[in-house]
Structure formats: structure tokens, C-alpha cells
Tab-separated table of C-alpha atoms and ligand atoms in Angstrom:
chain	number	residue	atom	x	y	z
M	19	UNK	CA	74.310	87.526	27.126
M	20	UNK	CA	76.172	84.858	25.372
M	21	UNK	CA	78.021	86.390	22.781
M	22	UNK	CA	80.728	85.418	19.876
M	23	UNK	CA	83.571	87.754	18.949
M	24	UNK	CA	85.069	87.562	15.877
M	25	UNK	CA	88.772	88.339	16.518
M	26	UNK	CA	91.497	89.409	13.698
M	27	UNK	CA	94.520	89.168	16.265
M	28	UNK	CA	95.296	89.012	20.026
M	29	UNK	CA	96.621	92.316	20.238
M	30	UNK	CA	93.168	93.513	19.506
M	31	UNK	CA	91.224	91.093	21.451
M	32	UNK	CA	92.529	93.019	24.478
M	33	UNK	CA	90.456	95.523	25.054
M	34	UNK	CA	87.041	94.258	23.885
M	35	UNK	CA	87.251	91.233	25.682
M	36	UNK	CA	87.983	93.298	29.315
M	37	UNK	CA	85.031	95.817	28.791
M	38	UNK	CA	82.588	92.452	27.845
M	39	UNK	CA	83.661	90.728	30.243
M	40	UNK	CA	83.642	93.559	32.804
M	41	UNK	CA	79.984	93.805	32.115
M	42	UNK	CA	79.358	89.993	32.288
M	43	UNK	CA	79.377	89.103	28.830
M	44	UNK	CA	79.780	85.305	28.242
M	45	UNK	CA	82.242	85.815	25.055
M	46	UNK	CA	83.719	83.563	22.880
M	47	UNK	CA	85.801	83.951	20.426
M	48	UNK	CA	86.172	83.241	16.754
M	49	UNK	CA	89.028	83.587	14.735
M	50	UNK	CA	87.943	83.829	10.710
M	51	UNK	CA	90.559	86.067	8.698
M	52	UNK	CA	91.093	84.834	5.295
M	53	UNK	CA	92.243	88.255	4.821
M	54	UNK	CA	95.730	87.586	6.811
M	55	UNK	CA	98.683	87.480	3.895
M	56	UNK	CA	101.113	85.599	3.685
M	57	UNK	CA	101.031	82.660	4.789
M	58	UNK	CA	103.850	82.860	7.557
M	59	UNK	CA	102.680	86.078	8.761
M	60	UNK	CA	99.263	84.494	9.306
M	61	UNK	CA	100.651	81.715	11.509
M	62	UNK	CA	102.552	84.370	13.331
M	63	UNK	CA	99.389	86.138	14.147
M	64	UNK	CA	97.492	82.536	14.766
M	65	UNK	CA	100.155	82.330	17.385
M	66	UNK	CA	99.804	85.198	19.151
M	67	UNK	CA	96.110	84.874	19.099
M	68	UNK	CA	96.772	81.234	20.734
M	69	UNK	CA	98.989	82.647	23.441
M	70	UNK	CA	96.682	85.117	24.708
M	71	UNK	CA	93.659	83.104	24.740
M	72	UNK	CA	95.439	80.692	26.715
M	73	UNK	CA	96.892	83.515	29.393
M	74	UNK	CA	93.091	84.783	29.708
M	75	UNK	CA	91.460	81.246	29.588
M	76	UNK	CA	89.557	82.751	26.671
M	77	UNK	CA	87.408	80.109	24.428
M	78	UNK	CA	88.223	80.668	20.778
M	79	UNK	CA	87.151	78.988	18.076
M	80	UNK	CA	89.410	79.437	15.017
M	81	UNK	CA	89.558	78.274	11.376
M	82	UNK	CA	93.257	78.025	10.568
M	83	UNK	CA	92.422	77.660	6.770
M	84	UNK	CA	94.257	79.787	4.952
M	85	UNK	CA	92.557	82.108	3.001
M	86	UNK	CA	94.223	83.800	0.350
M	87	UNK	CA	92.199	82.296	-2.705
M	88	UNK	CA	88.859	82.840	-1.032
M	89	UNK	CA	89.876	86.296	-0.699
M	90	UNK	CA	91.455	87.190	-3.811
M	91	UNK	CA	88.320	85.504	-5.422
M	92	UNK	CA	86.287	88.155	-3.422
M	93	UNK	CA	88.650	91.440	-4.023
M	94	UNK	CA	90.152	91.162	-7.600
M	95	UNK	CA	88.744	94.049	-9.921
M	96	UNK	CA	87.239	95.633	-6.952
M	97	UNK	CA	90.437	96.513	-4.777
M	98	UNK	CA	89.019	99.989	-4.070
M	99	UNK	CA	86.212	98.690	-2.333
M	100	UNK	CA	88.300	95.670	-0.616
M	101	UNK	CA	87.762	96.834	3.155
M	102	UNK	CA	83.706	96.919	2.825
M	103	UNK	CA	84.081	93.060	1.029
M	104	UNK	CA	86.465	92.363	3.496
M	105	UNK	CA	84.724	92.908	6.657
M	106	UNK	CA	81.305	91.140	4.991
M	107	UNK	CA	83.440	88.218	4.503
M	108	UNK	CA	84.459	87.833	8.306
M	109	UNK	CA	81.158	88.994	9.482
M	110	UNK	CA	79.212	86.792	7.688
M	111	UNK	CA	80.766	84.006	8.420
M	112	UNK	CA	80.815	85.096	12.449
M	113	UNK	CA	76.730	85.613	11.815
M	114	UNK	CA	76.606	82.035	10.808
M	115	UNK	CA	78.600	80.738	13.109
M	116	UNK	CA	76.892	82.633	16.381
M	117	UNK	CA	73.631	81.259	14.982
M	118	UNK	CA	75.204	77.756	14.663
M	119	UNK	CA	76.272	77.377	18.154
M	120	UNK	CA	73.213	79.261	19.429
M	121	UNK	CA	74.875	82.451	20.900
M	122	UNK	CA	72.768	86.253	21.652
M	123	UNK	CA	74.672	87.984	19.321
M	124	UNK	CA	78.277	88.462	17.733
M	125	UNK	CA	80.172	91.454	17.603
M	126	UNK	CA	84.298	91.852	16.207
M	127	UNK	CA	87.126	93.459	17.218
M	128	UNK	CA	87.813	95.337	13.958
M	129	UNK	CA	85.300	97.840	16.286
M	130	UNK	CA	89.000	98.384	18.420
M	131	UNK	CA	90.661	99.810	15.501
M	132	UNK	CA	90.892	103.330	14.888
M	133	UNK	CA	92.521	102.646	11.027
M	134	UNK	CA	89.197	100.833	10.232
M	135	UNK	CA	85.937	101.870	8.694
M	136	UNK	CA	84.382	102.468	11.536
M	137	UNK	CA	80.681	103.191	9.867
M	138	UNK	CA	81.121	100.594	7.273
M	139	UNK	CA	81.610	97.908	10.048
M	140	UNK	CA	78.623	98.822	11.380
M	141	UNK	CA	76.881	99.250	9.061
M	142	UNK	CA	77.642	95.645	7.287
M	143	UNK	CA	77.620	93.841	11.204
M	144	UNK	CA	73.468	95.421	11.220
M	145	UNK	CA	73.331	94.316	7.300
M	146	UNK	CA	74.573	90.686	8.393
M	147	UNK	CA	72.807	90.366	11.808
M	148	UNK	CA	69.657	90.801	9.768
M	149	UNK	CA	70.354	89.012	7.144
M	150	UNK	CA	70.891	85.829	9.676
M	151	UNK	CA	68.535	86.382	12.057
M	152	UNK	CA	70.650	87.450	15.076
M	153	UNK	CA	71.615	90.358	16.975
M	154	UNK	CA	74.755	92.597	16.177
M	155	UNK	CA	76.193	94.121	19.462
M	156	UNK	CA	77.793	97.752	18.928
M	157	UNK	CA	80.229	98.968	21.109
M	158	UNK	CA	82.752	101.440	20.164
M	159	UNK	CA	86.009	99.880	21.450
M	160	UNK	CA	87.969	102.190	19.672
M	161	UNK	CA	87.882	104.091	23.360
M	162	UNK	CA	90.713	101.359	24.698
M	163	UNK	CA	92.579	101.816	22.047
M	164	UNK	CA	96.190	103.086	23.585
M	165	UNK	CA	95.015	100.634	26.863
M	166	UNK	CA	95.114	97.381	24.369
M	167	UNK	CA	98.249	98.665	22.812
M	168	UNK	CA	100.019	99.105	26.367
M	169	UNK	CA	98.740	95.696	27.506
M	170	UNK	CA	99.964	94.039	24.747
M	171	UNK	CA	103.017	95.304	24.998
M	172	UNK	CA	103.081	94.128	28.503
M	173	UNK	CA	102.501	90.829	27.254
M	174	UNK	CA	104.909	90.866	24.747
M	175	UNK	CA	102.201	89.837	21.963
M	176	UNK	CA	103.760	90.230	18.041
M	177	UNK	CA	101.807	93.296	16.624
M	178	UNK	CA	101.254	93.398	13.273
M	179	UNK	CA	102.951	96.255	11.213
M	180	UNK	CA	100.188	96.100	8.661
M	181	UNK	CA	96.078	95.528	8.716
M	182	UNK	CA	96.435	92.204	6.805
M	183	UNK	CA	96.462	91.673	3.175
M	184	UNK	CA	98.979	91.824	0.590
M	185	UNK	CA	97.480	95.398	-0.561
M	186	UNK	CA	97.874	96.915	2.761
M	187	UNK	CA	101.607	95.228	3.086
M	188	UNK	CA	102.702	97.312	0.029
M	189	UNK	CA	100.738	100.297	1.433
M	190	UNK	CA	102.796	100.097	4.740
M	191	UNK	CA	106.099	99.514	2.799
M	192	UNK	CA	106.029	100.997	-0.685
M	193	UNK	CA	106.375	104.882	-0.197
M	194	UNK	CA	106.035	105.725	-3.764
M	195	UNK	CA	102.690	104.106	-3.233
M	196	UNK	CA	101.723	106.169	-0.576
M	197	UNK	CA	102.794	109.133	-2.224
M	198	UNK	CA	100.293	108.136	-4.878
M	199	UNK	CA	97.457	107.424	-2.160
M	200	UNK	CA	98.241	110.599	-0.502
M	201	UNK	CA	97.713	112.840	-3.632
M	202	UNK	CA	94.930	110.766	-4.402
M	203	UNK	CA	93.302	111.744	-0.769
M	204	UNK	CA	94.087	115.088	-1.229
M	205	UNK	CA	92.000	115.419	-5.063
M	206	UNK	CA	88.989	113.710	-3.530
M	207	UNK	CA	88.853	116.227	-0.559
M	208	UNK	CA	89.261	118.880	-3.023
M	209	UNK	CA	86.522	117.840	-4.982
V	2	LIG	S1	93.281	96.659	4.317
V	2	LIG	FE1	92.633	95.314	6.005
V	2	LIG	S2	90.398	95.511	6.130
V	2	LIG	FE2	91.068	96.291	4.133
V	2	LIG	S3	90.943	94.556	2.784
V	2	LIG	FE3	93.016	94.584	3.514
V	2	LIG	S4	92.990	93.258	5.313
V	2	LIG	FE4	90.866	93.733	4.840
């Protein structure tokens, strides 16, 4: 199977690409993450993307235009629901491109992380394979999870500290914000 992988760092390209490739999966990769705020901490992740494609002569694709309007256009008035409009965003455009270069199917390594919707990026890759005419390929990779982390330690690849955009910075930083989040958590189990 030729396949394209939509990658959101290097750090998480780690795992998914050894299990694909361990079953002789033709990958490529594709880097598409208007999502990644600011600017310099997008470059830094661009970076580290670059170095490890070039340490496991991985092909990748990647659109270094930065998109914070594109995003913002997407996400204002509906920050609640970002993630969902987030991941359609990247998958979409990974759909389009797979079908563009002619590939089996696409799949993303937002399946690696275990502080993703998990469901919801399933559920939107199927939505989005459909919608484009080409297959979505589901594997949980969320099972190499401390594996990827050790590698890229290993490696000494820059991890991020937060997912991506500017909402999530101030949710890893502001801790009267995730006092708020927390309570708010805590009502909507209740209820
Ligand atoms: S938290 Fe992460 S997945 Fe959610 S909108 Fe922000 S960058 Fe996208």
C-alpha cells in the first residue's frame, strides 16, 4: 500500500512510521498544521520535523505556510468545538492531497496521541476519506506511545510543551485557566 501520513511533528512521526513501515507500508509524509502558533514555535517544530525525516530518509511533503489566519478564520466563535474543526482542517487537506498524488490511502499521526480525540479523529478521517473518494487507514498508534517518547528523546528531537494553538498555549500555562477547565469538567460529569 502506498500511503500518505499527515504528520503534526517529528516527535510523533516516530512511532507510526516504524509500525507502517514494519508492515511494508510505502509512507509518505505530509506536513499541513496551520494549527501550529506562533510563528517561531512553528519553525521550531518545522525543524525538528526536517531533522528526523532526514535521519530516517523519510519523504515528506510539507506546506511551510503559516497558518494562523486560516485557522482563526475556522475557530473564532466556535473555540469549544476547535479540536473537531481542527483535525477536519488537516485531514481534509491530507484527503486531497493523497488523491492528488495518487496514493491507497492517508492516515495521521494525531492517531499517536493519547491527549487527542481519539473517536473524533476517526470519525472525521472516515467522514473525509468518503467525502474524497479514498481510503482512511485506522491504526491505533496510541499503543507506542511511551516507545516514540523514549526514541525521541534518544534523538534529541524538541518536544512540544503544548498541542499547538494559542488556546492550548494558555491552557498549558495559565493555571487560573485550568482551574476554570477543571471545575468545568467536573459539572459536566456531574450532570
Ligand atoms: S488544542 Fe490542538 S487539536 Fe485542539 S484546536 Fe488546538 S491545536 Fe488543534
Amino acid at each position: 500500500m502506498n500511503l500518505l501520513l499527515h504528520v503534526c511533528c517529528g516527535p510523533c512521526s516516530i512511532y507510526p512510521l516504524s509500525r507502517l513501515r514494519q508492515q511494508h507500508i510505502e509512507v509518505t509524509g505530509y506536513f499541513y498544521n496551520p494549527n501550529i502558533h506562533p510563528y517561531r514555535e512553528f519553525r521550531r517544530r518545522l525543524a525538528s520535523l526536517r531533522d528526523f525525516a532526514e535521519e530516517m530518509a523519510f519523504q515528506v511533503e510539507i506546506e511551510t505556510e503559516y497558518g494562523l489566519t486560516e485557522y482563526l478564520r475556522q475557530v473564532v466563535f466556535h473555540e469549544k468545538e476547535r479540536c473537531p474543526i481542527c483535525y477536519a482542517m488537516r485531514m481534509e487537506k491530507t484527503a486531497e492531497q493523497a488523491v492528488k498524488i495518487g496514493a491507497d490511502a492517508f492516515s495521521t499521526t494525531l492517531l499517536y496521541s493519547r491527549y487527542q480525540n481519539h473517536e473524533a479523529i476517526i470519525r472525521i478521517g472516515k467522514t473525509m476519506a468518503e467525502k474524497h473518494g479514498i481510503g482512511f487507514h485506522y491504526e491505533d498508534f496510541r499503543e507506542g506511545w511511551q516507545e516514540g517518547i523514549d526514541k525521541s528523546i534518544g534523538m534529541d528531537l524538541y518536544r512540544q510543551p503544548y498541542c499547538g494553538c494559542i488556546y492550548s498555549e494558555q491552557e498549558r500555562y495559565d493555571k487560573k485557566l485550568q482551574k476554570k477547565l477543571r471545575k468545568e469538567h467536573k459539572q459536566q460529569k456531574a450532570t
